[in-house]
Amino acid sequence: MAFQSIVLYIHMLVALLIVLLVLVQRGKGADAGAGFGAGSSATVFGSRGSASFFSRATGVLATMFFATSLTLAYLSGQVTVPDSILDEMAEQQNEAIAPPPSLEPAELPDLPPLPEETDGTENGIQ
């Protein structure tokens, strides 16, 4: 179960990184503005701009996302389920009923004697 949790955390982190990476990328229409003198277009990432870096990073993260999705689907299918709820409840009851082997049965306390049977005439009932 711990492995499934680790994969789930990685899956969520990759999904968040994909969302952030897509939000950082510029649309195709942004290059048209650079042609009309809008300044240097993305010189930080080289002459081709950020297109190759971001597209490769998106591809890698998408591959990781699909891999973790398939892994989570496989792991969730491996969970064993009892055949019947009644069988599971019977096992739990047997475990709860069985006394521990080191304890002796408890002795009953002394109870007062039961009243003797009467014919009902004492209470006015006939």
PDB file of C-alpha atoms in Angstrom:
ATOM      1  CA  MET A   1       0.000   0.000   0.000  1.00  0.00           C
ATOM      2  CA  ALA A   2       2.925   2.317   0.607  1.00  0.00           C
ATOM      3  CA  PHE A   3       4.125   1.907  -2.984  1.00  0.00           C
ATOM      4  CA  GLN A   4       0.702   2.946  -4.266  1.00  0.00           C
ATOM      5  CA  SER A   5       0.826   6.092  -2.118  1.00  0.00           C
ATOM      6  CA  ILE A   6       4.266   7.013  -3.460  1.00  0.00           C
ATOM      7  CA  VAL A   7       3.115   6.557  -7.056  1.00  0.00           C
ATOM      8  CA  LEU A   8       0.009   8.628  -6.309  1.00  0.00           C
ATOM      9  CA  TYR A   9       2.104  11.520  -4.940  1.00  0.00           C
ATOM     10  CA  ILE A  10       4.388  11.388  -7.996  1.00  0.00           C
ATOM     11  CA  HIS A  11       1.311  11.343 -10.236  1.00  0.00           C
ATOM     12  CA  MET A  12      -0.131  14.444  -8.553  1.00  0.00           C
ATOM     13  CA  LEU A  13       3.214  16.268  -8.761  1.00  0.00           C
ATOM     14  CA  VAL A  14       3.576  15.487 -12.466  1.00  0.00           C
ATOM     15  CA  ALA A  15       0.002  16.658 -13.117  1.00  0.00           C
ATOM     16  CA  LEU A  16       0.721  19.939 -11.329  1.00  0.00           C
ATOM     17  CA  LEU A  17       3.949  20.417 -13.279  1.00  0.00           C
ATOM     18  CA  ILE A  18       2.126  19.812 -16.574  1.00  0.00           C
ATOM     19  CA  VAL A  19      -0.457  22.453 -15.697  1.00  0.00           C
ATOM     20  CA  LEU A  20       2.241  24.963 -14.747  1.00  0.00           C
ATOM     21  CA  LEU A  21       4.275  24.191 -17.867  1.00  0.00           C
ATOM     22  CA  VAL A  22       1.296  24.683 -20.149  1.00  0.00           C
ATOM     23  CA  LEU A  23       0.449  27.975 -18.458  1.00  0.00           C
ATOM     24  CA  VAL A  24       4.020  29.252 -18.942  1.00  0.00           C
ATOM     25  CA  GLN A  25       4.073  28.446 -22.662  1.00  0.00           C
ATOM     26  CA  ARG A  26       3.136  31.070 -25.174  1.00  0.00           C
ATOM     27  CA  GLY A  27       0.565  30.528 -27.857  1.00  0.00           C
ATOM     28  CA  LYS A  28       1.350  30.372 -31.566  1.00  0.00           C
ATOM     29  CA  GLY A  29      -0.020  33.876 -32.086  1.00  0.00           C
ATOM     30  CA  ALA A  30       2.712  35.374 -29.871  1.00  0.00           C
ATOM     31  CA  ASP A  31       5.334  34.911 -32.619  1.00  0.00           C
ATOM     32  CA  ALA A  32       3.345  37.109 -34.986  1.00  0.00           C
ATOM     33  CA  GLY A  33       3.864  40.078 -32.655  1.00  0.00           C
ATOM     34  CA  ALA A  34       7.651  39.642 -32.801  1.00  0.00           C
ATOM     35  CA  GLY A  35       7.586  40.067 -36.575  1.00  0.00           C
ATOM     36  CA  PHE A  36       6.094  43.538 -36.261  1.00  0.00           C
ATOM     37  CA  GLY A  37       8.756  44.894 -33.929  1.00  0.00           C
ATOM     38  CA  ALA A  38       7.457  43.790 -30.558  1.00  0.00           C
ATOM     39  CA  GLY A  39      10.970  43.174 -29.263  1.00  0.00           C
ATOM     40  CA  SER A  40      13.195  40.136 -29.019  1.00  0.00           C
ATOM     41  CA  SER A  41      11.134  36.993 -28.709  1.00  0.00           C
ATOM     42  CA  ALA A  42      12.286  34.605 -25.947  1.00  0.00           C
ATOM     43  CA  THR A  43      16.045  35.064 -26.230  1.00  0.00           C
ATOM     44  CA  VAL A  44      16.539  33.447 -22.838  1.00  0.00           C
ATOM     45  CA  PHE A  45      16.088  29.933 -24.251  1.00  0.00           C
ATOM     46  CA  GLY A  46      18.119  30.397 -27.437  1.00  0.00           C
ATOM     47  CA  SER A  47      17.432  31.476 -30.985  1.00  0.00           C
ATOM     48  CA  ARG A  48      14.542  29.067 -31.476  1.00  0.00           C
ATOM     49  CA  GLY A  49      12.952  30.403 -28.339  1.00  0.00           C
ATOM     50  CA  SER A  50      11.310  28.332 -25.678  1.00  0.00           C
ATOM     51  CA  ALA A  51       9.381  26.120 -28.090  1.00  0.00           C
ATOM     52  CA  SER A  52      11.819  23.193 -28.146  1.00  0.00           C
ATOM     53  CA  PHE A  53      12.590  23.271 -24.409  1.00  0.00           C
ATOM     54  CA  PHE A  54       8.957  23.498 -23.329  1.00  0.00           C
ATOM     55  CA  SER A  55       7.723  20.997 -25.904  1.00  0.00           C
ATOM     56  CA  ARG A  56      10.317  18.439 -24.820  1.00  0.00           C
ATOM     57  CA  ALA A  57       9.553  19.026 -21.142  1.00  0.00           C
ATOM     58  CA  THR A  58       5.831  18.654 -21.861  1.00  0.00           C
ATOM     59  CA  GLY A  59       6.482  15.396 -23.711  1.00  0.00           C
ATOM     60  CA  VAL A  60       8.557  13.992 -20.851  1.00  0.00           C
ATOM     61  CA  LEU A  61       5.969  14.982 -18.238  1.00  0.00           C
ATOM     62  CA  ALA A  62       3.130  13.579 -20.363  1.00  0.00           C
ATOM     63  CA  THR A  63       4.984  10.259 -20.640  1.00  0.00           C
ATOM     64  CA  MET A  64       5.503  10.201 -16.872  1.00  0.00           C
ATOM     65  CA  PHE A  65       1.821  11.027 -16.349  1.00  0.00           C
ATOM     66  CA  PHE A  66       0.703   8.118 -18.542  1.00  0.00           C
ATOM     67  CA  ALA A  67       3.164   5.751 -16.850  1.00  0.00           C
ATOM     68  CA  THR A  68       1.969   6.665 -13.366  1.00  0.00           C
ATOM     69  CA  SER A  69      -1.656   6.417 -14.513  1.00  0.00           C
ATOM     70  CA  LEU A  70      -1.108   2.884 -15.796  1.00  0.00           C
ATOM     71  CA  THR A  71       0.808   1.938 -12.646  1.00  0.00           C
ATOM     72  CA  LEU A  72      -1.986   3.227 -10.405  1.00  0.00           C
ATOM     73  CA  ALA A  73      -4.578   1.341 -12.464  1.00  0.00           C
ATOM     74  CA  TYR A  74      -2.568  -1.868 -12.133  1.00  0.00           C
ATOM     75  CA  LEU A  75      -2.021  -1.445  -8.391  1.00  0.00           C
ATOM     76  CA  SER A  76      -5.681  -0.709  -7.712  1.00  0.00           C
ATOM     77  CA  GLY A  77      -6.618  -3.934  -9.514  1.00  0.00           C
ATOM     78  CA  GLN A  78      -4.328  -5.955  -7.231  1.00  0.00           C
ATOM     79  CA  VAL A  79      -6.300  -5.263  -4.046  1.00  0.00           C
ATOM     80  CA  THR A  80      -7.728  -8.503  -2.694  1.00  0.00           C
ATOM     81  CA  VAL A  81     -11.374  -8.499  -1.760  1.00  0.00           C
ATOM     82  CA  PRO A  82     -12.975 -11.176   0.440  1.00  0.00           C
ATOM     83  CA  ASP A  83     -15.207 -13.650  -1.373  1.00  0.00           C
ATOM     84  CA  SER A  84     -18.214 -12.853   0.758  1.00  0.00           C
ATOM     85  CA  ILE A  85     -19.035 -10.297   3.408  1.00  0.00           C
ATOM     86  CA  LEU A  86     -20.666 -13.048   5.460  1.00  0.00           C
ATOM     87  CA  ASP A  87     -17.453 -15.089   5.435  1.00  0.00           C
ATOM     88  CA  GLU A  88     -15.470 -12.074   6.602  1.00  0.00           C
ATOM     89  CA  MET A  89     -17.973 -11.346   9.399  1.00  0.00           C
ATOM     90  CA  ALA A  90     -17.932 -14.999  10.524  1.00  0.00           C
ATOM     91  CA  GLU A  91     -14.138 -14.904  10.779  1.00  0.00           C
ATOM     92  CA  GLN A  92     -14.268 -11.694  12.813  1.00  0.00           C
ATOM     93  CA  GLN A  93     -16.877 -13.173  15.166  1.00  0.00           C
ATOM     94  CA  ASN A  94     -14.845 -16.342  15.654  1.00  0.00           C
ATOM     95  CA  GLU A  95     -11.821 -14.263  16.563  1.00  0.00           C
ATOM     96  CA  ALA A  96     -13.864 -12.140  18.982  1.00  0.00           C
ATOM     97  CA  ILE A  97     -15.638 -15.087  20.656  1.00  0.00           C
ATOM     98  CA  ALA A  98     -12.632 -17.296  21.256  1.00  0.00           C
ATOM     99  CA  PRO A  99     -11.182 -16.522  24.705  1.00  0.00           C
ATOM    100  CA  PRO A 100      -7.468 -16.097  25.040  1.00  0.00           C
ATOM    101  CA  PRO A 101      -5.834 -19.407  26.007  1.00  0.00           C
ATOM    102  CA  SER A 102      -4.257 -18.039  29.195  1.00  0.00           C
ATOM    103  CA  LEU A 103      -7.543 -16.992  30.841  1.00  0.00           C
ATOM    104  CA  GLU A 104      -9.828 -19.316  32.742  1.00  0.00           C
ATOM    105  CA  PRO A 105     -13.593 -18.968  32.493  1.00  0.00           C
ATOM    106  CA  ALA A 106     -14.999 -16.462  34.940  1.00  0.00           C
ATOM    107  CA  GLU A 107     -16.974 -17.818  37.869  1.00  0.00           C
ATOM    108  CA  LEU A 108     -20.534 -16.663  38.283  1.00  0.00           C
ATOM    109  CA  PRO A 109     -21.326 -14.714  41.442  1.00  0.00           C
ATOM    110  CA  ASP A 110     -23.714 -16.193  43.981  1.00  0.00           C
ATOM    111  CA  LEU A 111     -27.230 -15.234  42.994  1.00  0.00           C
ATOM    112  CA  PRO A 112     -30.223 -15.077  45.342  1.00  0.00           C
ATOM    113  CA  PRO A 113     -32.517 -18.095  45.074  1.00  0.00           C
ATOM    114  CA  LEU A 114     -35.514 -17.903  42.773  1.00  0.00           C
ATOM    115  CA  PRO A 115     -38.923 -17.480  44.445  1.00  0.00           C
ATOM    116  CA  GLU A 116     -40.926 -20.664  44.840  1.00  0.00           C
ATOM    117  CA  GLU A 117     -43.798 -21.313  42.547  1.00  0.00           C
ATOM    118  CA  THR A 118     -47.233 -20.395  43.851  1.00  0.00           C
ATOM    119  CA  ASP A 119     -50.697 -21.093  42.544  1.00  0.00           C
ATOM    120  CA  GLY A 120     -51.425 -17.359  42.184  1.00  0.00           C
ATOM    121  CA  THR A 121     -53.960 -17.083  45.024  1.00  0.00           C
ATOM    122  CA  GLU A 122     -51.692 -14.989  47.178  1.00  0.00           C
ATOM    123  CA  ASN A 123     -51.929 -11.962  44.886  1.00  0.00           C
ATOM    124  CA  GLY A 124     -55.650 -12.259  44.360  1.00  0.00           C
ATOM    125  CA  ILE A 125     -55.274 -13.805  40.952  1.00  0.00           C
ATOM    126  CA  GLN A 126     -57.232 -16.986  40.274  1.00  0.00           C
TER     127      GLN A 126
END
